[in-house]
CSV table of C-alpha atoms in Angstrom, one decimal:
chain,number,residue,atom,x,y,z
A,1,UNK,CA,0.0,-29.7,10.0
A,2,UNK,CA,-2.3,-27.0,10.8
A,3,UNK,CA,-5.9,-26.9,8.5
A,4,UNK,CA,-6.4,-23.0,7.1
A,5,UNK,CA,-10.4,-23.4,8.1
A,6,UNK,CA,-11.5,-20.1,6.6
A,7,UNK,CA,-10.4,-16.6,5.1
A,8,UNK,CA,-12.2,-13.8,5.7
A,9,UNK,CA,-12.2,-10.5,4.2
A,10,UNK,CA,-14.7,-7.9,5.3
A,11,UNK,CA,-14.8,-4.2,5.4
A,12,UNK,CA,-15.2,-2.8,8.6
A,13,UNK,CA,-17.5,-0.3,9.8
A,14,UNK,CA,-17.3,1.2,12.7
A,15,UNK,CA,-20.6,1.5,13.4
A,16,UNK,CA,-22.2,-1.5,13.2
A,17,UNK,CA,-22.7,-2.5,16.7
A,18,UNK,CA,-24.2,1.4,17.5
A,19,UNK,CA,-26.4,1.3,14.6
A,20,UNK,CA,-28.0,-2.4,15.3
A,21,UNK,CA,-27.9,-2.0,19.4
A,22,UNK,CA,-29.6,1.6,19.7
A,23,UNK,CA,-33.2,1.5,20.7
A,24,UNK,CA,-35.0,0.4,17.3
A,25,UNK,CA,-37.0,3.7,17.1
A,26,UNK,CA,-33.8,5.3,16.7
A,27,UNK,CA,-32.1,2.9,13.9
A,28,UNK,CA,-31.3,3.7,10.6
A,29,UNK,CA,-33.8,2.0,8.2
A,30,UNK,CA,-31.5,-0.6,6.9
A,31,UNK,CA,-30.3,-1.7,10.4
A,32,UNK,CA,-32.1,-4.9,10.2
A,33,UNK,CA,-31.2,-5.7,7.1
A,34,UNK,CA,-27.3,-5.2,8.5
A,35,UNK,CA,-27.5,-7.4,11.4
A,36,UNK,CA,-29.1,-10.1,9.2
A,37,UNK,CA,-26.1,-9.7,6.7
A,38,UNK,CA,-23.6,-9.9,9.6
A,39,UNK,CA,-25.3,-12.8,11.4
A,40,UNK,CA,-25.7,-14.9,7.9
A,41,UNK,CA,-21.3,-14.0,7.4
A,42,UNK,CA,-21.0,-14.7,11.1
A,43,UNK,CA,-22.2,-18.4,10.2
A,44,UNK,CA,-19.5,-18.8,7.5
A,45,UNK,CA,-16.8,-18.6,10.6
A,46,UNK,CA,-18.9,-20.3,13.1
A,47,UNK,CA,-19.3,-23.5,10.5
A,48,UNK,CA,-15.5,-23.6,9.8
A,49,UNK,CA,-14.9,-24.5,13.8
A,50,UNK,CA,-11.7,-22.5,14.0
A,51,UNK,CA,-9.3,-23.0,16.9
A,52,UNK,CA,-7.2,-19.8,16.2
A,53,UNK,CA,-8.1,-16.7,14.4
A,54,UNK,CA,-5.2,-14.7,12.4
A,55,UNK,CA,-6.3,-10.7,12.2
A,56,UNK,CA,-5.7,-8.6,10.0
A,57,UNK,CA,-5.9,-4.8,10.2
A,58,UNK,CA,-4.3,-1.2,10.2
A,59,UNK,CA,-3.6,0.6,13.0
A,60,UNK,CA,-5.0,4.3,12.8
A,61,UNK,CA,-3.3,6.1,14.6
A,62,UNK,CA,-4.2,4.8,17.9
A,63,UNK,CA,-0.8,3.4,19.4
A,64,UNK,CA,1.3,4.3,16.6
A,65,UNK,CA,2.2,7.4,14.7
A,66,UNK,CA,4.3,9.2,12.6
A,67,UNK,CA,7.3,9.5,14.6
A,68,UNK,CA,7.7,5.5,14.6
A,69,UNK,CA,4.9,3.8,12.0
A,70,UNK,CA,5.2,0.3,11.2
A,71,UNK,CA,4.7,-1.1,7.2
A,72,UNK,CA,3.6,-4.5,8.6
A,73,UNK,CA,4.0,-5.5,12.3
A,74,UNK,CA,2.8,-9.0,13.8
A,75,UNK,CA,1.4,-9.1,17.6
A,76,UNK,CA,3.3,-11.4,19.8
A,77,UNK,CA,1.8,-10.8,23.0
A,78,UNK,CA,0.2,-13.4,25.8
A,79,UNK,CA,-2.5,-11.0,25.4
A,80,UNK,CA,-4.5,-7.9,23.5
A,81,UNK,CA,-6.5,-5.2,24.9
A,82,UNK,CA,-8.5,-3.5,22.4
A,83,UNK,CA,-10.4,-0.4,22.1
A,84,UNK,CA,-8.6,3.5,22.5
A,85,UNK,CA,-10.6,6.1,24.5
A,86,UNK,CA,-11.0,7.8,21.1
A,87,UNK,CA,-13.1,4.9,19.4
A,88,UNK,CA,-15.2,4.4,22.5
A,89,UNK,CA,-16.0,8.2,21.9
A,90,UNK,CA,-16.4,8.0,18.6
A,91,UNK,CA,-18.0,4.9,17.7
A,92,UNK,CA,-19.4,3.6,20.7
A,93,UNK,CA,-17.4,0.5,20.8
A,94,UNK,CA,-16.7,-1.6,24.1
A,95,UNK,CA,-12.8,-2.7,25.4
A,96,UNK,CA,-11.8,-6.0,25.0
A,97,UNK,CA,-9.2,-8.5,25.9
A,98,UNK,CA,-8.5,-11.3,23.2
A,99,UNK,CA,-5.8,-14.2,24.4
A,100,UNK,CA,-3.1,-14.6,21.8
A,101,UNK,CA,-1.3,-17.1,20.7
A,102,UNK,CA,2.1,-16.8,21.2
A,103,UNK,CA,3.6,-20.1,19.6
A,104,UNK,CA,1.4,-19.4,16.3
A,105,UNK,CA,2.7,-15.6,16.8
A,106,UNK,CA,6.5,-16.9,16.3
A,107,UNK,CA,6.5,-19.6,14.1
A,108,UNK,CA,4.6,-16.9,12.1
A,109,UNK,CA,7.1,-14.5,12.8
A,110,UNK,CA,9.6,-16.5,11.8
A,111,UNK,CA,8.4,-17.9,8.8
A,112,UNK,CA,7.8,-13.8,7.0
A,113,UNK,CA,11.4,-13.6,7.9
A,114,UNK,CA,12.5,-16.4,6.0
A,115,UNK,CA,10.4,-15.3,2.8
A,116,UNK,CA,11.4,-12.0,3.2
A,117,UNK,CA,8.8,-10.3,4.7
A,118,UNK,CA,11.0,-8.5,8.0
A,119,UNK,CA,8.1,-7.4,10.1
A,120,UNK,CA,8.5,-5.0,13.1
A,121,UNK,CA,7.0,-6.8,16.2
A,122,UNK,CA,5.3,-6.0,19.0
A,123,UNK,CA,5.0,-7.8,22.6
A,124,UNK,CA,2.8,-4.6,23.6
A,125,UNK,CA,0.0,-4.3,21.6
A,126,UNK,CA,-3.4,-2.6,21.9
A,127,UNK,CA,-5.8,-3.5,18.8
A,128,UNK,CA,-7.9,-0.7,17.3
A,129,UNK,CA,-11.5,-1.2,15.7
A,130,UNK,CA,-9.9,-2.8,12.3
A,131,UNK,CA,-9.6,-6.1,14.6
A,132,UNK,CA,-11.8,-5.7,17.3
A,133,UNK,CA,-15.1,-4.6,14.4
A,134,UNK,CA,-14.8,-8.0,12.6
A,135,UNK,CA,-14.6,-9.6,16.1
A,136,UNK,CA,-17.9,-7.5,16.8
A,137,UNK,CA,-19.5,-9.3,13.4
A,138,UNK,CA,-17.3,-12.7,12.9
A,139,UNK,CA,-16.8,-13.8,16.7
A,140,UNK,CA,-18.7,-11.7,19.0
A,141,UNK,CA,-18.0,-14.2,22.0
A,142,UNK,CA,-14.4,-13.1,21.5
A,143,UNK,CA,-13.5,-16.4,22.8
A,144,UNK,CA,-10.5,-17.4,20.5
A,145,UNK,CA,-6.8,-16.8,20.3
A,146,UNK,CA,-5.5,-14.5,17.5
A,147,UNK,CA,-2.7,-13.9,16.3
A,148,UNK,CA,-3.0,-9.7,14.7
A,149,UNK,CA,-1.4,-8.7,11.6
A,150,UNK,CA,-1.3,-4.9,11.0
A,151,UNK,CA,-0.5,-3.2,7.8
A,152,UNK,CA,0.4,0.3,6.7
A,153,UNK,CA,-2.9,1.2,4.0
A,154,UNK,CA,-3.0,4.8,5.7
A,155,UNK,CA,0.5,6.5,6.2
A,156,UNK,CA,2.9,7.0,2.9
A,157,UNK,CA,4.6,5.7,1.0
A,158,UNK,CA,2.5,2.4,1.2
A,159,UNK,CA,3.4,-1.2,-0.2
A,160,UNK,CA,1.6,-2.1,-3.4
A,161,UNK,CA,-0.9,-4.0,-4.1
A,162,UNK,CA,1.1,-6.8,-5.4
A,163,UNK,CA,3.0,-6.7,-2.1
A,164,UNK,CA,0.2,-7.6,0.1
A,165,UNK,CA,-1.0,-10.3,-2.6
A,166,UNK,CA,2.2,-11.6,-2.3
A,167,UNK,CA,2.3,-11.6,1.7
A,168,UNK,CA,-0.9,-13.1,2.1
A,169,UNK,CA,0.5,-16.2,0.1
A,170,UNK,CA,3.2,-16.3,2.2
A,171,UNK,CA,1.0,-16.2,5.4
A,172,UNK,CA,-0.7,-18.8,3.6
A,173,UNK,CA,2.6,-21.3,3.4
A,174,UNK,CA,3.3,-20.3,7.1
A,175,UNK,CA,-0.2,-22.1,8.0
A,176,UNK,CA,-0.3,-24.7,6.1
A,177,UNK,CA,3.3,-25.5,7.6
A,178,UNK,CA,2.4,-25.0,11.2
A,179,UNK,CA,2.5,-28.6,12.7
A,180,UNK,CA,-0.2,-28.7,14.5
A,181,UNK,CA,-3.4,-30.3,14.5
A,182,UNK,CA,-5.2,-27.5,15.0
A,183,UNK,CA,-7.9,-25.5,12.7
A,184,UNK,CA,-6.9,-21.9,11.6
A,185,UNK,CA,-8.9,-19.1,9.9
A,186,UNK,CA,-7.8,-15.7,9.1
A,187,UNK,CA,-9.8,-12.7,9.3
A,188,UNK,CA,-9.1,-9.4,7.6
A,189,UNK,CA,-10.6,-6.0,7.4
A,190,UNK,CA,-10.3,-3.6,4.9
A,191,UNK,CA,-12.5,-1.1,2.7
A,192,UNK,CA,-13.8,-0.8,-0.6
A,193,UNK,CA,-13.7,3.0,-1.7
A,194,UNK,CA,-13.7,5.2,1.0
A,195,UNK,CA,-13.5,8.8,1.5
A,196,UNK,CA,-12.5,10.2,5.1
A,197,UNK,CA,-11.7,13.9,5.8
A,198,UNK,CA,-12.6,14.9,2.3
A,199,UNK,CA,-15.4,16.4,0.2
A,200,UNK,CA,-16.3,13.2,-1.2
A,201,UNK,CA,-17.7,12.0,2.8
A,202,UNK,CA,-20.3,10.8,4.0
A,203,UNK,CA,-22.5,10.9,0.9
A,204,UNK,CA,-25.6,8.9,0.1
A,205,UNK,CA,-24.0,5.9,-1.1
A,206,UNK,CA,-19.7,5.3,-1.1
A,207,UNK,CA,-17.5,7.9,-3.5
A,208,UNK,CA,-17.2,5.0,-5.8
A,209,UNK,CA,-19.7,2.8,-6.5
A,210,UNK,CA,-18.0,1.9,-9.8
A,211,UNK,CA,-15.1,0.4,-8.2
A,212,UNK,CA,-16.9,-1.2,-5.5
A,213,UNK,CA,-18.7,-3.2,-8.0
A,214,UNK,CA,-15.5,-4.2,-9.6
A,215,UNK,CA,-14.0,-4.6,-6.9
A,216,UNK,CA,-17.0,-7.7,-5.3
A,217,UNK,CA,-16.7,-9.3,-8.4
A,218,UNK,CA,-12.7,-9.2,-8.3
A,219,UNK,CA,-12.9,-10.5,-5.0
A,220,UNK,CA,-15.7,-13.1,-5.3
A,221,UNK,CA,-14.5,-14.4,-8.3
A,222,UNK,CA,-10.3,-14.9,-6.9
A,223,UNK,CA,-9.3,-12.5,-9.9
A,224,UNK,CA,-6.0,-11.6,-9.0
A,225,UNK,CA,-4.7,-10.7,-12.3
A,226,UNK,CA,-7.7,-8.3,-12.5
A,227,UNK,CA,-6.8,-6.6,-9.7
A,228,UNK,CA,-3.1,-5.7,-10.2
A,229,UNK,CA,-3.6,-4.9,-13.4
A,230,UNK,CA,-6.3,-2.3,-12.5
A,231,UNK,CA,-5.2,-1.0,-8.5
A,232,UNK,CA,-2.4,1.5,-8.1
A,233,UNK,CA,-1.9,3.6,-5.3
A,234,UNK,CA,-3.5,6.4,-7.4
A,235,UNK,CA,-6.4,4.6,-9.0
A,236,UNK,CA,-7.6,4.1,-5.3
A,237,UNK,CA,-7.1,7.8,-4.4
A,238,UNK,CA,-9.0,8.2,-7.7
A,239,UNK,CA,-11.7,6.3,-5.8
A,240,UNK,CA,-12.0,8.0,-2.2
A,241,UNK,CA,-8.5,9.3,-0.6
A,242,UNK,CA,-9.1,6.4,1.8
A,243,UNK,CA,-9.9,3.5,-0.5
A,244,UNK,CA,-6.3,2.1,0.4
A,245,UNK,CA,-7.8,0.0,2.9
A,246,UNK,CA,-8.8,-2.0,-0.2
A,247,UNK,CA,-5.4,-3.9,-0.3
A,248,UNK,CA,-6.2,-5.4,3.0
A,249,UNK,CA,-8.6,-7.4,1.6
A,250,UNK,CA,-6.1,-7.9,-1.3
A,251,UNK,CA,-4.1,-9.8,1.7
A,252,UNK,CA,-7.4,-11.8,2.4
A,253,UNK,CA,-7.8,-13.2,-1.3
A,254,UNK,CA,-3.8,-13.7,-0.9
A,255,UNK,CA,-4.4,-16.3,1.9
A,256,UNK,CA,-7.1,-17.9,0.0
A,257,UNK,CA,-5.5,-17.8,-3.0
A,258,UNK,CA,-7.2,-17.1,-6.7
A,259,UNK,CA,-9.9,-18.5,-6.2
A,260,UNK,CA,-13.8,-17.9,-6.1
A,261,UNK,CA,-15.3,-17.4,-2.6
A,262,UNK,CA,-18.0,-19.7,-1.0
A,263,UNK,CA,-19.7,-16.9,0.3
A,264,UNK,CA,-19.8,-13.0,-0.6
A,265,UNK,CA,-22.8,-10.5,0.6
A,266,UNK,CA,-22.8,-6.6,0.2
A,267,UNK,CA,-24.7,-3.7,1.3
A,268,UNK,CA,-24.7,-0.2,0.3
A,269,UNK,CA,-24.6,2.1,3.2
A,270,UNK,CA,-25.0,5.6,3.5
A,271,UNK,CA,-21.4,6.5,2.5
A,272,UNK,CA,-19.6,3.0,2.4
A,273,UNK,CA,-20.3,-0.1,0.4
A,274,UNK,CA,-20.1,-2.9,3.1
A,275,UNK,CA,-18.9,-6.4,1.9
A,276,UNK,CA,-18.2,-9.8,3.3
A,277,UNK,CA,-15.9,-12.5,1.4
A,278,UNK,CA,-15.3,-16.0,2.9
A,279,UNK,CA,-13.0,-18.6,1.1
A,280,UNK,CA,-12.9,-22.4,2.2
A,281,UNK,CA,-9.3,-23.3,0.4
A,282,UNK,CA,-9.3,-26.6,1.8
A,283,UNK,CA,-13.1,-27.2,0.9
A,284,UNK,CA,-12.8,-27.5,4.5
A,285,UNK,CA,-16.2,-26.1,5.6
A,286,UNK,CA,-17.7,-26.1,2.4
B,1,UNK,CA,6.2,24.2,7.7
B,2,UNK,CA,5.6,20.7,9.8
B,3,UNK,CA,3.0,18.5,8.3
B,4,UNK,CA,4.4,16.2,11.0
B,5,UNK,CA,4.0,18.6,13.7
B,6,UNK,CA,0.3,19.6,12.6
B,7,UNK,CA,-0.2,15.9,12.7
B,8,UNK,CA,1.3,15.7,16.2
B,9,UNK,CA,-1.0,18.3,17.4
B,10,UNK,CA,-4.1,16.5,16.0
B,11,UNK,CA,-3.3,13.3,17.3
B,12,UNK,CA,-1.8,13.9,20.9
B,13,UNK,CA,-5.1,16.1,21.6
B,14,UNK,CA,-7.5,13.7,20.0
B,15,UNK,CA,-6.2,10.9,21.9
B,16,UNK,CA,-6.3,13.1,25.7
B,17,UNK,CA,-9.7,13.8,27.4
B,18,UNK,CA,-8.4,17.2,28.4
B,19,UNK,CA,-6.7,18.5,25.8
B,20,UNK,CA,-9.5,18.1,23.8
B,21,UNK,CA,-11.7,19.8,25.9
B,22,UNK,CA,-9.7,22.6,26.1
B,23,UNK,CA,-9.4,22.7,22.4
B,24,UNK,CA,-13.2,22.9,22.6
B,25,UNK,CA,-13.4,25.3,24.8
B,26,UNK,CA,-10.2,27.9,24.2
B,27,UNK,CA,-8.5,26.8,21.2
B,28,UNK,CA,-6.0,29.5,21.1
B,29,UNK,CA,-4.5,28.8,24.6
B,30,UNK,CA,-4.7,25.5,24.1
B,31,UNK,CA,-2.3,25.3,20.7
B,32,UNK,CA,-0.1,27.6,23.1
B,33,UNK,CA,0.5,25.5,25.8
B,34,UNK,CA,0.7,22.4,23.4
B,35,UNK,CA,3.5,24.4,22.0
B,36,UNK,CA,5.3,25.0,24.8
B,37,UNK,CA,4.9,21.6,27.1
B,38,UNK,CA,3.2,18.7,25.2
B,39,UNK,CA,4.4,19.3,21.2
B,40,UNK,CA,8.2,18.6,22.2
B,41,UNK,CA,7.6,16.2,24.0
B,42,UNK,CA,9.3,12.8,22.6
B,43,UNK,CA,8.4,10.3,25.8
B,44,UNK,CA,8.4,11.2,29.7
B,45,UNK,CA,12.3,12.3,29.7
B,46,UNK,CA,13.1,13.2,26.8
B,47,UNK,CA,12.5,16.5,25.1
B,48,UNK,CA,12.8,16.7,21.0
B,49,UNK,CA,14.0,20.2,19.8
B,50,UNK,CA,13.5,19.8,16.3
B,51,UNK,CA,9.8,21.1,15.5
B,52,UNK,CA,7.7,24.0,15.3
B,53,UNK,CA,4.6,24.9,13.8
B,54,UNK,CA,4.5,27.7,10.8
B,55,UNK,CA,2.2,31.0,11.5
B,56,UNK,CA,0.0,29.6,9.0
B,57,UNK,CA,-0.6,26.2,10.8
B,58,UNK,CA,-0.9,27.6,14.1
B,59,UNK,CA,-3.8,29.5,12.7
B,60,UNK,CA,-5.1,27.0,11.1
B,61,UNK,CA,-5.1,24.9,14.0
B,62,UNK,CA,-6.6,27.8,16.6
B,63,UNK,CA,-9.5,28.3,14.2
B,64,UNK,CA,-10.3,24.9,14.2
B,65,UNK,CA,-9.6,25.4,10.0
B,66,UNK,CA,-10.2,22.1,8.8
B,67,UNK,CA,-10.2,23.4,5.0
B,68,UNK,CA,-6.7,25.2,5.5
B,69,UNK,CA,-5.5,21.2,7.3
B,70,UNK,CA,-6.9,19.5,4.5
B,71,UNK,CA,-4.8,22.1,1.7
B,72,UNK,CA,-1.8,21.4,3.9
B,73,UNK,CA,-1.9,17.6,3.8
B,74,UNK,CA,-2.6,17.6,7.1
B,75,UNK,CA,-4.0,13.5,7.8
B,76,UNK,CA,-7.5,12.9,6.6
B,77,UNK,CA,-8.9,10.6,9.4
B,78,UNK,CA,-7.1,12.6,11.8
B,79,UNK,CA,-8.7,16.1,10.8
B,80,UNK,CA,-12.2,14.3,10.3
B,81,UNK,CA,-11.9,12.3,14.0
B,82,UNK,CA,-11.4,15.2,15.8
B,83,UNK,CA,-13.4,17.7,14.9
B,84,UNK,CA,-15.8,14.8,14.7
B,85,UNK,CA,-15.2,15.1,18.8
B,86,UNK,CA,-15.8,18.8,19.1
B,87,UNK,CA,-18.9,19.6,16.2
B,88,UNK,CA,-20.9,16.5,15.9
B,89,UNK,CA,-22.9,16.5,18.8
B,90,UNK,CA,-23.9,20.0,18.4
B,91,UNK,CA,-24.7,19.8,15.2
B,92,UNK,CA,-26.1,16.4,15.4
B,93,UNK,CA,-28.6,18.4,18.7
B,94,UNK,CA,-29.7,21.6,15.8
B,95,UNK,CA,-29.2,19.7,12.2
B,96,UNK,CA,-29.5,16.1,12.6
B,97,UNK,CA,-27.4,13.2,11.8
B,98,UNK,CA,-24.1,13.6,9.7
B,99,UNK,CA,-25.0,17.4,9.7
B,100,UNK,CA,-21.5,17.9,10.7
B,101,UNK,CA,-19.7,15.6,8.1
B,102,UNK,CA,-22.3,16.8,5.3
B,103,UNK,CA,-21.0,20.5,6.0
B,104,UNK,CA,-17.0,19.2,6.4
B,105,UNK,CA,-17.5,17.8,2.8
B,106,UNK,CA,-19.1,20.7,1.3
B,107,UNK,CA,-16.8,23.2,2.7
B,108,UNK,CA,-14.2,21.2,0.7
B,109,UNK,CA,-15.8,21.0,-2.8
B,110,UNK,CA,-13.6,22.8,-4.7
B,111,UNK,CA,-11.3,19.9,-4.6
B,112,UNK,CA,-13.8,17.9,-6.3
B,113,UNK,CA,-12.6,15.5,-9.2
B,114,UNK,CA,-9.2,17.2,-8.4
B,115,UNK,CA,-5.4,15.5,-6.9
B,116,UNK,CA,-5.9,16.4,-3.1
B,117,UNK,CA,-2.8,18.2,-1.4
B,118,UNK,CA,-0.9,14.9,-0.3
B,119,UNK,CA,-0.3,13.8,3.2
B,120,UNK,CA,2.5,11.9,2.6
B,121,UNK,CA,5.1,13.9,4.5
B,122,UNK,CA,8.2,14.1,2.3
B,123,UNK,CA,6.7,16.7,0.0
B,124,UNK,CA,6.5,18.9,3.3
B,125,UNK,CA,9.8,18.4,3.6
B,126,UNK,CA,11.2,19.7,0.7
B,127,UNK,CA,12.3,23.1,1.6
């Protein structure tokens, strides 16, 4: 059977890569201090020697919208290209391809059908920055196949919180199950409280530094009961009309299960709270 | 009114070199010929008959009205990534870094420690 190497949760910002690759007379102040963070949680994948990565993410409105939106769709393509015209605007951030893996991609498949979980698919797939960012910080080589995992945190009515708790443990059965030899780790990207679009933006530190605290010490300490007895869908608006991103990470802990990470970091950012969780179920890297 | 269709606009001309441009550049006849050729559009044969903006949106949308989008539940990230496109580097040029974003926020303050109009889009619905 397969070994689950490592889970990942991070938040992703979209900005990383411009803010620690511009010429260093034009960086923010804390840019430094970013990259080392990054590098340091880029270790806690590298030592866990995965074979396969499983991604998770939320498409934002970059191939799919309104007219067809997807609660929770698995990639089962050959092959990824990543990056829209609109983020390379935006953020600066360079295409990719990433192989996938289609046998992982199916008995995956399969298995969320069994417990339940009856995912629209997708042999077509072009992954926006929630994949390709932790790439840009996990796995910059981009040298692994991945099997992507999108999520509906953005268009409503959402799934709870206890429904993406409860599909991460079933993701988790589905890799412990996979027979074969090979070393998995999943890595997810989500947010802590986040505000996009509203008045709450871009201020000097995230709208919510309250929650975000609470919400690293849910996280790092696998306190699942914390969690759903405290998120709702409108405790997160409460925190920054974007802060739904959080259940993504929510997933993470789901594959890990509830228990305390072997690594956690966090920066505050101008406007975000950046953090980086990395579970070793298996004590496999630890 | 279509929260759908405002969200249609945003998206379809965010995602397109040259629709964004010309929604730079001439707004107003760019929401009228997205009205006419690109809005109905459902893929490269079909046409969808169903939609049409409100007065009110198409106003909002020529005048590049991001506080009028935001009150109408129009989507957050796709109101903030597009006028992202057209402001920011202007701004960024005159008034620095985040200038743009800074003045987004505070032109929506009033909705400060209130319930934002919702995007979901059955509430537009509701007629």
């Amino acid at each position: 059977m397969a070994t689950l190497a490592a889970v990942l949760a991070t938040t992703h910002h979209p900005f990383y890569l411009k803010a620690t690759t511009m010429p260093p007379e034009q960086q923010m102040p804390q840019a430094a201090e970013w990259k080392r963070k990054v590098e340091a949680y880029r270790e806690t994948l590298t030592r866990a020697k995965p074979d396969i990565l499983v991604m998770v993410g939320a498409d934002h409105f970059h191939q799919f919208f309104l007219d067809n939106y997807p609660t929770f769709l698995i990639g089962k393509a050959p092959r990824y290209d990543a990056t829209f015209y609109n983020e390379e605007r935006e953020f600066g951030i360079p295409k990719y391809v990433l192989e996938g893996h289609e046998e992982l991609s199916n008995f995956m498949h399969q298995g969320l059908m069994d417990r339940g979980f009856d995912f629209a698919f997708s042999h077509e797939l072009k992954l926006d920055h929630s994949i390709i960012c932790p790439i840009i910080t996990t796995r910059p080589d981009a040298d692994l196949p991945v099997v992507p995992i999108y999520t509906n945190i953005f268009a409503p009515p959402l799934p709870s919180p206890k429904r993406f708790w409860d599909l991460g443990r079933a993701i988790r059965e589905i890799i412990d199950e996979f027979p074969s030899d090979k070393r998995i780790a999943a890595v997810g990207s989500g947010h802590l409280s986040l505000e996009l679009g509203g008045p709450r933006q871009f201020k000097e530190t995230g709208p919510d530094p309250e929650f975000d605290r609470k919400a690293i010490e849910w996280l790092s300490t696998g306190n699942i009961e914390e969690i759903l007895a405290n998120v709702t869908h409108e405790s997160m608006a409460k925190s920054g009309n974007a802060t739904h991103g959080f259940m993504d990470l929510i997933l993470m802990m789901g594959i890990a299960g509830p228990i305390p990470t072997a690594y956690h970091d966090n920066l505050d950012l101008f406007h975000t709270m950046e953090a980086y969780f990395t579970w070793y179920p298996e004590g496999a890297a630890a | 009114m279509s929260k759908y269709y405002v969200n249609k606009f945003l998206f379809t001309v965010d995602r397109d070199p040259e629709l964004l441009r010309r929604y730079k550049e001439d707004p107003r006849s760019l929401v009228a010929s997205w009205e006419q050729s690109i809005g109905p559009r459902l893929n490269d044969a079909e046409i969808s008959t169903v939609n049409s903006l409100t007065d009110a949106e198409r106003e909002a949308l020529v005048n590049h009205d991001y506080v009028a989008l935001f009150e109408m539940g129009a989507h957050f990230f796709l109101s903030l990534t597009i006028f992202i496109a057209i402001y920011d580097e202007d701004y960024m040029a005159k008034l620095g870094p985040l200038s743009f974003q800074r003045e987004f926020a505070e032109k929506l303050k009033h909705w400060n420690g209130k319930d934002y109009p919702s995007i979901a889009l059955w509430q537009a619905a509701a007629r």
